[in-house]
Tab-separated table of C-alpha atoms in Angstrom:
chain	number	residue	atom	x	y	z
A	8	UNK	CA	49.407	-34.503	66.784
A	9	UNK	CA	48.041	-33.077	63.112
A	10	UNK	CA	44.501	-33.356	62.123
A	11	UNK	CA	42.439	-31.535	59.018
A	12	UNK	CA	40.358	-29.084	60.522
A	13	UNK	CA	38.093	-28.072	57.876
A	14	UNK	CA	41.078	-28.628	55.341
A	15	UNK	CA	43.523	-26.721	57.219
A	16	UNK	CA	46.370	-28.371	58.946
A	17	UNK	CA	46.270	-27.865	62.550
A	18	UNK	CA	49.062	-28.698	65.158
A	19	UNK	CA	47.169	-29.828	68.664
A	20	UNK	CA	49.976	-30.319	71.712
A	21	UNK	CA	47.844	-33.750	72.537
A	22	UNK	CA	47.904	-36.928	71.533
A	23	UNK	CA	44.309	-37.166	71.469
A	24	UNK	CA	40.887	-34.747	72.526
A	25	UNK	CA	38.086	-34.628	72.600
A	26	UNK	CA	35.030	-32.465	70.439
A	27	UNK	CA	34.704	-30.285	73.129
A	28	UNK	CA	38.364	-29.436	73.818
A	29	UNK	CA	38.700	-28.605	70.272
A	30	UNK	CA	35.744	-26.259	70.080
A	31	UNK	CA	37.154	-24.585	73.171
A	32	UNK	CA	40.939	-24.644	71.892
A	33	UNK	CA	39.634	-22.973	69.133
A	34	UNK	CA	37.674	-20.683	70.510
A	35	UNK	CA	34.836	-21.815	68.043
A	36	UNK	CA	31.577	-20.285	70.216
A	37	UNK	CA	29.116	-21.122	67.895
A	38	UNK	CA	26.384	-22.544	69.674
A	39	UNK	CA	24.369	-24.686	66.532
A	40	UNK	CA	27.340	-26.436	64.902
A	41	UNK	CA	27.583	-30.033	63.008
A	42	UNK	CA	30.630	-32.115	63.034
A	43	UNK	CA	31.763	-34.872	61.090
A	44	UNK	CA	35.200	-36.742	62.479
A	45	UNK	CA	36.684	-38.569	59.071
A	46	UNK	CA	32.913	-38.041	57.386
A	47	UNK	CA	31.230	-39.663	60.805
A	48	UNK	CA	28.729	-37.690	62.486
A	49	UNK	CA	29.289	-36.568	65.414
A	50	UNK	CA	26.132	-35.488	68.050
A	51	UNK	CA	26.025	-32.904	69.924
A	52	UNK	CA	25.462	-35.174	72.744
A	53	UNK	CA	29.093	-37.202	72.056
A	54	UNK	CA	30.992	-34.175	72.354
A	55	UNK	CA	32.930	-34.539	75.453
A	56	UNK	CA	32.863	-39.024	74.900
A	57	UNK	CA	34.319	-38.721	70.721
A	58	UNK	CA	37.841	-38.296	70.522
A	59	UNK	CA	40.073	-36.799	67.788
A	60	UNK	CA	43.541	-38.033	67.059
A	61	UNK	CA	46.270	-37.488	64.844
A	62	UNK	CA	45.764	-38.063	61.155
A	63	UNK	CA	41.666	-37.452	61.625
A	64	UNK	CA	39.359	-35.115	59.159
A	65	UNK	CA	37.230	-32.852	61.231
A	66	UNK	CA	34.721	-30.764	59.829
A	67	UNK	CA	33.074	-27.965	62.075
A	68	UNK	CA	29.757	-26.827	60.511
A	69	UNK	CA	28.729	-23.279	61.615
A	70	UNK	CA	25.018	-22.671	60.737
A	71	UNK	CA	23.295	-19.693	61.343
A	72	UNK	CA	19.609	-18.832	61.273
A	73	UNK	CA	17.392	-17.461	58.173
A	74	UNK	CA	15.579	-19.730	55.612
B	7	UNK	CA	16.600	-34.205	25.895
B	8	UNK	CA	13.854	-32.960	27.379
B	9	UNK	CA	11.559	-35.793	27.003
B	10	UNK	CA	14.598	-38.478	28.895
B	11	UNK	CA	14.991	-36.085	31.362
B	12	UNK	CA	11.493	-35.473	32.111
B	13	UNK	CA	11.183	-38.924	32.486
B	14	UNK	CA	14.029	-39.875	34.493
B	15	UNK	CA	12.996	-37.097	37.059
B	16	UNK	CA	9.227	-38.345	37.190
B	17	UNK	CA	10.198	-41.269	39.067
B	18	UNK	CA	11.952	-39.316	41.708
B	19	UNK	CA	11.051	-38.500	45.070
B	20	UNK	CA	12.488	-35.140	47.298
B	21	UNK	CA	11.849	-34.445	50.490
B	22	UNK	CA	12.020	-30.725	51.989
B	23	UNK	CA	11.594	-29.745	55.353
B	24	UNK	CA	10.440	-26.091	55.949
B	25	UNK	CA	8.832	-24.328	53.109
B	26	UNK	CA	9.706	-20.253	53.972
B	27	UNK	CA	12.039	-18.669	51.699
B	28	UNK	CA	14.335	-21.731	50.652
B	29	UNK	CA	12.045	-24.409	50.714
B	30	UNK	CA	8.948	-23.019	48.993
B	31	UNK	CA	11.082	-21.483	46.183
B	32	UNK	CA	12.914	-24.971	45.753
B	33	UNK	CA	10.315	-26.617	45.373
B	34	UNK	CA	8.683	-25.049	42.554
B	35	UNK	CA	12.056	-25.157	40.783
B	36	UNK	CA	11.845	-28.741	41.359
B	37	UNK	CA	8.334	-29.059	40.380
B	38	UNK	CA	9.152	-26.975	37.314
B	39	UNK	CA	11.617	-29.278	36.092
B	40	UNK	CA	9.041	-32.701	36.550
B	41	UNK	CA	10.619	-33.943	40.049
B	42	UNK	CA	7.690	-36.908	40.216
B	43	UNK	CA	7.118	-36.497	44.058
B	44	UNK	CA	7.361	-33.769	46.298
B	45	UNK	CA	7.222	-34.255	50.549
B	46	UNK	CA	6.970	-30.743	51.935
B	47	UNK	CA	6.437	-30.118	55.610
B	48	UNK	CA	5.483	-27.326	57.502
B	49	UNK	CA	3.131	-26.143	60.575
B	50	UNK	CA	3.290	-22.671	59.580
B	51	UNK	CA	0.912	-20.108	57.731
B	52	UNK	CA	1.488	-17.823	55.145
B	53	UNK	CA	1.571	-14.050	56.509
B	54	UNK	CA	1.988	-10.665	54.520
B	55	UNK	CA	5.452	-10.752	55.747
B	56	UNK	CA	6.766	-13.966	53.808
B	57	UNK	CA	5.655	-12.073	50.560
B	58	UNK	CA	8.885	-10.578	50.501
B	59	UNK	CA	10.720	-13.570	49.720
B	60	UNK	CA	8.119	-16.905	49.998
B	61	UNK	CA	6.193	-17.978	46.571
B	62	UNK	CA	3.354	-17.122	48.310
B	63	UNK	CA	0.365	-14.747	46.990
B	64	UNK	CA	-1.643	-12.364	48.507
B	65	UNK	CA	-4.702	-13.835	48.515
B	66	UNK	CA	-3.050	-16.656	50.538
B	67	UNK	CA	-2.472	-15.080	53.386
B	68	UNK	CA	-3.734	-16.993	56.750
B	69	UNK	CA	-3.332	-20.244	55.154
B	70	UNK	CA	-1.328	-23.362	55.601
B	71	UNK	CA	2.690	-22.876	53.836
B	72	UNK	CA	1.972	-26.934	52.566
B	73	UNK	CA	-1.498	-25.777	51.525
B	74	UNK	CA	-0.985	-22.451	49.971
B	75	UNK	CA	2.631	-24.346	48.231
B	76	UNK	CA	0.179	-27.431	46.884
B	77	UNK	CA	-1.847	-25.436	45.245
B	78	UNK	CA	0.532	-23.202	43.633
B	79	UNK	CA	2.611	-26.055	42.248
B	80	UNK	CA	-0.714	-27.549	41.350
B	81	UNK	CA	-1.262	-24.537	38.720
B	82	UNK	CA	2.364	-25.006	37.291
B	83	UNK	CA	1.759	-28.398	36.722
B	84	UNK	CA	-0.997	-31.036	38.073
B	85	UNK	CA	0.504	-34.097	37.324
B	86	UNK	CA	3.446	-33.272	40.124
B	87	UNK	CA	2.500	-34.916	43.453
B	88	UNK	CA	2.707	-32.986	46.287
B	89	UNK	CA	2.627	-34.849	49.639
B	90	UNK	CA	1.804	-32.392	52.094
B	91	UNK	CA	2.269	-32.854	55.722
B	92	UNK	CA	1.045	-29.721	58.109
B	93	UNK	CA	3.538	-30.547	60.938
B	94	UNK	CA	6.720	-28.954	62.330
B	95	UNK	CA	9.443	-31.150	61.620
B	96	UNK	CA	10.891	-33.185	65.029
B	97	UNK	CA	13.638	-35.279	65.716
B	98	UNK	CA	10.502	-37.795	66.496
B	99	UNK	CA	8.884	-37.410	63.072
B	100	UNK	CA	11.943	-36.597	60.294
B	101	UNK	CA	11.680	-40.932	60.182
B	102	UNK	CA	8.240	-41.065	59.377
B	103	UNK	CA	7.993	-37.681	56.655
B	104	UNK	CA	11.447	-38.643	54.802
B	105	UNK	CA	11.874	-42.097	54.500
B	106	UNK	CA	10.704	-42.318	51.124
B	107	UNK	CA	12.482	-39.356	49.855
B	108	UNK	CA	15.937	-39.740	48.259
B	109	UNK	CA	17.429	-36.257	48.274
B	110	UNK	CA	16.423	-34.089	51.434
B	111	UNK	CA	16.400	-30.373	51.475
B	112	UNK	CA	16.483	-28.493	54.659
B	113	UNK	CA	15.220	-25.128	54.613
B	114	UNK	CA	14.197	-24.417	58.576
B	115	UNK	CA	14.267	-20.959	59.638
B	116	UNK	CA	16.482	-21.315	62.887
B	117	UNK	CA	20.073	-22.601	62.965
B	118	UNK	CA	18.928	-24.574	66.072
B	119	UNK	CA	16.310	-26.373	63.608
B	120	UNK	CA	18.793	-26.887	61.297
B	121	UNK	CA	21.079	-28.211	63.446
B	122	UNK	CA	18.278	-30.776	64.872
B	123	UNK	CA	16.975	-31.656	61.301
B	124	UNK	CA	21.116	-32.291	59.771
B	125	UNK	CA	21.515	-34.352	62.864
B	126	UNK	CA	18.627	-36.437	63.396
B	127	UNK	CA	18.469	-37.339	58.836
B	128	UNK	CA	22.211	-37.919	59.035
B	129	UNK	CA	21.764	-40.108	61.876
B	130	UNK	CA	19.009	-42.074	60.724
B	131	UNK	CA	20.566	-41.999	56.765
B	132	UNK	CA	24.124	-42.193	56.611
B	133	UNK	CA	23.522	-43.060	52.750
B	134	UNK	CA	21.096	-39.787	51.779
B	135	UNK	CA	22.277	-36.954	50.347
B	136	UNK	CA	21.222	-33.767	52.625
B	137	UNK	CA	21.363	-30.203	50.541
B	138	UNK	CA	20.858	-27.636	53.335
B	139	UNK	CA	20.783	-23.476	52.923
B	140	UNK	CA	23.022	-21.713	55.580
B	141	UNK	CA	23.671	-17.898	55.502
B	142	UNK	CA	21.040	-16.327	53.414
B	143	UNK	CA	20.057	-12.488	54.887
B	144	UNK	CA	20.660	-9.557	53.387
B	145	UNK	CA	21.716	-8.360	49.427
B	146	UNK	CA	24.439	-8.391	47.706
B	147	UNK	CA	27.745	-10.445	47.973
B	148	UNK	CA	27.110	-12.726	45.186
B	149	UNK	CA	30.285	-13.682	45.205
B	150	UNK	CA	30.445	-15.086	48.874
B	151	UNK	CA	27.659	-17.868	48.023
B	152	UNK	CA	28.754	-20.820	47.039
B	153	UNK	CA	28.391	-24.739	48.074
B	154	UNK	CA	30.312	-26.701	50.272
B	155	UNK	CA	30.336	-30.532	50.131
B	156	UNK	CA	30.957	-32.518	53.549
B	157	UNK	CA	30.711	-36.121	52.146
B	158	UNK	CA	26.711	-36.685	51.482
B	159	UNK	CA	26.334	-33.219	53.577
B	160	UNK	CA	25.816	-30.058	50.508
B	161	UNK	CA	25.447	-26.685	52.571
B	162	UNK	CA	24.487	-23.749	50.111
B	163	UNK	CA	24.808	-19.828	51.261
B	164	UNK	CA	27.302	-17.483	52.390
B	165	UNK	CA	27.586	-19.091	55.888
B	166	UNK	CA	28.031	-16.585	58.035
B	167	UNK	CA	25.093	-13.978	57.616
B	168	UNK	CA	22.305	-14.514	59.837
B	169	UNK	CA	18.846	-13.422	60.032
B	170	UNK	CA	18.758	-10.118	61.734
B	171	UNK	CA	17.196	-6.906	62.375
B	172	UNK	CA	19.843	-5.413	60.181
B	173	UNK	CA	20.160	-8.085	57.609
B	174	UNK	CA	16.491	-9.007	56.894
B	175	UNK	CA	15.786	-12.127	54.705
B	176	UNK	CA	15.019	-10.851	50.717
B	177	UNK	CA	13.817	-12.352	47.930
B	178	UNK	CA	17.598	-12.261	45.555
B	179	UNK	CA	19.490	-13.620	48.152
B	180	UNK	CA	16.882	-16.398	49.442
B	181	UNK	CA	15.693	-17.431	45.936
B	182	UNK	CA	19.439	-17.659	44.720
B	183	UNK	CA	20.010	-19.958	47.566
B	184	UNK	CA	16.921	-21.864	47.593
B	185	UNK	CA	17.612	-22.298	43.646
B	186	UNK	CA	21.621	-23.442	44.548
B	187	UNK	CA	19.785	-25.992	46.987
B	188	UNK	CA	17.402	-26.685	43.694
B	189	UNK	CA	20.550	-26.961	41.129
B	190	UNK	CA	22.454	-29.428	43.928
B	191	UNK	CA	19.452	-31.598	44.301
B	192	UNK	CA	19.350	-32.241	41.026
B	193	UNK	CA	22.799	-33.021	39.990
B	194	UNK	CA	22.237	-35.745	42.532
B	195	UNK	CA	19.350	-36.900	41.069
B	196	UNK	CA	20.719	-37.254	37.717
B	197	UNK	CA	23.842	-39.185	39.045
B	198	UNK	CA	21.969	-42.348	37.031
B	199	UNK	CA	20.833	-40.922	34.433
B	200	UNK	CA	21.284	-42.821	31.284
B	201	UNK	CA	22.623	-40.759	29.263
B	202	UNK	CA	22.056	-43.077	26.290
B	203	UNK	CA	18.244	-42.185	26.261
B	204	UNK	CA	19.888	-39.137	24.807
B	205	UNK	CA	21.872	-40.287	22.358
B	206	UNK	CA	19.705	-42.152	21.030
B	207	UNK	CA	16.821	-39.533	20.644
């Protein structure tokens, strides 16, 4: 499948997965992130239960401490 | 122009959660410019350490942030209200703070905070814009700050450079930020603006 990972087109050899396969597909360690699947919000506790599929918009939020 | 504008923004209402380095700087620009109603929360007081970046004084040292911010918007102008809750902003109480606020600014200290607060508003208000800072320590690197819009989500910073022993938080980098956060919040506040009131002056 093809998704929009933060506006980049990404190939995935799946026809769907979920949050937390993506974050570990992509090697995205960031522990405090926010994610949006087609400009839904996805919580940190749906991870592993929301699933991605072809055609979605994912946004992965890094945020990092200081303010 | 002045006069519309001053009077479009006096009926407004912005919430900001966390007043350190972002959030006390934003909100004087916000106060500065006549934003009617100001909700700031905090639990935290002001220590010779903020000074370095926090629109703080001196002689303020040891008391509340919402206190110590109050007062200081107070003297730029008195007919701004300041609602000032001394309380660390929860999951449990971001409901009861915000509700009445129509643009939020986040401007927590930890990314774990951040995270929390982004979540929890989002959650509760799909509908309400959220301006957050993200990536804020160190100098330099104008050029890598910049916003980025995620539907109703504006994150201002570099995001990537964190809080460190190396990269300390200053007063250029935070105050631009804050002030990006300030600039955002009100482009969405003037989304219905008439702009006949200005013709017509």
């Amino acid at each position: 499948m093809e998704i929009l990972l933060n506006n980049n087109i990404e190939f995935i050899d799946a026809e769907a997965i979920s949050v937390q396969e993506l974050l570990l597909y992509k090697n995205f360690t960031f522990r405090m992130l926010v994610i949006k699947i087609n400009g839904q919000l996805v919580k940190k506790d749906q991870y592993t239960s929301a699933m991605i599929h072809h055609g979605d918009q994912v946004q992965v939020i890094h945020l990092v401490s200081g303010g | 122009m002045n006069d519309a504008l001053r009077a479009h923004l006096v009926k407004k209402v912005v919430g900001i959660a966390g007043v350190g380095g972002l959030g006390s700087n934003c909100a004087v620009s916000l106060a500065r410019i006549g934003v009617g109603k100001i909700i700031i929360s905090d639990f935290d007081v002001v220590t010779r350490g903020n000074l370095n970046r926090q629109y703080f004084f001196e002689e303020q040292i040891g008391i509340l942030k919402v206190k110590a911010l109050k007062m200081n918007i107070f003297r730029i102008d008195p007919h701004i209200r300041v609602i000032a809750h001394a309380e660390k902003v929860t999951p449990e109480n971001v409901a009861k703070l915000f509700d009445e606020a129509e643009v939020l600014i986040e401007a927590m200290d930890l990314a774990r905070e951040k995270q929390v607060f982004i979540e929890t508003a989002l959650g509760l208000w799909p509908d309400k814009p959220i301006v957050a800072g993200n990536g804020v320590a160190g100098w330099g690197f104008n050029e890598a700050l910049t916003t980025m819009k995620y539907g109703n989500l504006y994150i201002c910073g570099d995001a990537v450079s964190e809080v460190s022993e190396e990269l300390p938080p200053l007063a250029p980098r935070v105050s631009i930020v804050a002030n990006m956060q300030a600039n955002q919040a009100l482009d969405l506040l003037m989304a219905d603006f008439d702009l006949s009131m200005y013709t017509m002056e």
